[in-house]
Amino acid sequence: MNLEEILKPSKSIEILIINDNNKELSFHTLIDHGFSYEDNSFSIIAPRYNGVNYPFHNGDIVTIFFTTMIANTKKVFSFKGKLLKKFKENNFIEDTIKKISEIEEIQRRTAFRLPITKNAIVFIDDVEYQILSKNISAGGIRFVVNKKLRVNSRIEILISFEDNIKIKTAAKIIESVLQKDSQYKYDTKAEFTDLKDSEKDKLINYIFSKQVEMLKKTENSDAADHIYHKLYGDYVEKRNGKDIIKEIIDGLLFFSWILLFLMIIFLVKAAPETSYGIGRFFNNAYRIKWDSNALNATFTLSAIEFIITSTGLYLMSLRNKRKTDKKNTAFLINISFSIFIMLLVLFFQIML
């Protein structure tokens, strides 16, 4: 693939880097305008991190992810890059990156890393070591071992999963660094080099099944789905078009306020009358007890209000699954009023 054809100006890409604390950081940014694709290099707009430009260093190795259309199908690709320099132009910080590896297509389920703690065995120079995995994908594994391994060295890995699934393959060490606050534990990444297709299918199916379980257990399932598809650029907004549920909720809330207003009117109307006001000048008779008919009407309105507000709260509980969904406290206020007025009416009816 030609960089000039696939990484056009303003194209969105994702950058993955291992920071100084050995944590993976992911950034979304854009290919910059006005540069030449010389020597397999290109420029990006410096991504932001915690409100400031991320402090890339010359020589940092990053992984670039991007999507492109091939035969009317959106596919995901990645390659390794090296930070060459940083410069400022027109109030924008820009970074120049050089491509240092071949561009490879990524399969969705292959790219998914399963965060799993699993005991496994590695053979290094025919010596057996017990390891503890941190995550695994169909492309490789990240684990902790009590030995620093040389980058590009070869190892054998044996991993056992549930359902008697065992994976045995060779792997190449990508990175092995000392864990923070540890003197003998090394955080190591290895890439599978000769995983058989049959074993790869087993591993992909296992990872995918665990991924489905994780998404089902996620309270914010829409957000989880969005995160999973964000990299691949194929996320489909499920709430496009007319939002019927939201319109029903808004309608119930509007009707709830009307009922609350009517409840107050009927409750005031049911209250005993006094001789104060203009009536005392004409010696008009006035009612000294609560009006039972008005109280009954108030109770009925309160019961309907309770049903409507309960329905609204239920629909909100089904719909509010995203951080962007706002919780409407009006239903809670109105249902509290309806319960209070029903109890108040019952008390007055007992006193009659």
PDB file of C-alpha atoms in Angstrom, residues 6-8 10-15 27-31 42-44 64-67 79 97 231:
ATOM      1  CA  ILE A   6      -4.228   5.557   2.157  1.00  0.00           C
ATOM      2  CA  LEU A   7      -3.203   8.315   4.624  1.00  0.00           C
ATOM      3  CA  LYS A   8      -4.634  11.357   2.941  1.00  0.00           C
ATOM      4  CA  SER A  10      -7.481  14.966   7.438  1.00  0.00           C
ATOM      5  CA  LYS A  11      -7.847  11.179   7.599  1.00  0.00           C
ATOM      6  CA  SER A  12      -8.625   9.927  11.104  1.00  0.00           C
ATOM      7  CA  ILE A  13      -6.186   7.444  12.625  1.00  0.00           C
ATOM      8  CA  GLU A  14      -5.574   5.883  16.027  1.00  0.00           C
ATOM      9  CA  ILE A  15      -2.143   5.792  17.672  1.00  0.00           C
ATOM     10  CA  PHE A  27      -5.079   8.529  20.834  1.00  0.00           C
ATOM     11  CA  HIS A  28      -7.267   9.608  17.944  1.00  0.00           C
ATOM     12  CA  THR A  29      -5.874  12.276  15.659  1.00  0.00           C
ATOM     13  CA  LEU A  30      -5.729  13.414  12.029  1.00  0.00           C
ATOM     14  CA  ILE A  31      -3.207  13.290   9.217  1.00  0.00           C
ATOM     15  CA  PHE A  42       4.026  11.566   7.267  1.00  0.00           C
ATOM     16  CA  SER A  43       2.835  14.203   9.722  1.00  0.00           C
ATOM     17  CA  ILE A  44      -0.009  14.155  12.227  1.00  0.00           C
ATOM     18  CA  ILE A  64      -0.871   3.208  13.768  1.00  0.00           C
ATOM     19  CA  PHE A  65      -4.410   1.950  13.122  1.00  0.00           C
ATOM     20  CA  PHE A  66      -6.612   3.161  10.285  1.00  0.00           C
ATOM     21  CA  THR A  67      -9.596   2.052   8.225  1.00  0.00           C
ATOM     22  CA  PHE A  79       1.723  -0.701  10.990  1.00  0.00           C
ATOM     23  CA  ILE A  97       6.273   9.638  11.926  1.00  0.00           C
ATOM     24  CA  LEU A 231     -11.541   1.606  16.239  1.00  0.00           C
TER      25      LEU A 231
END
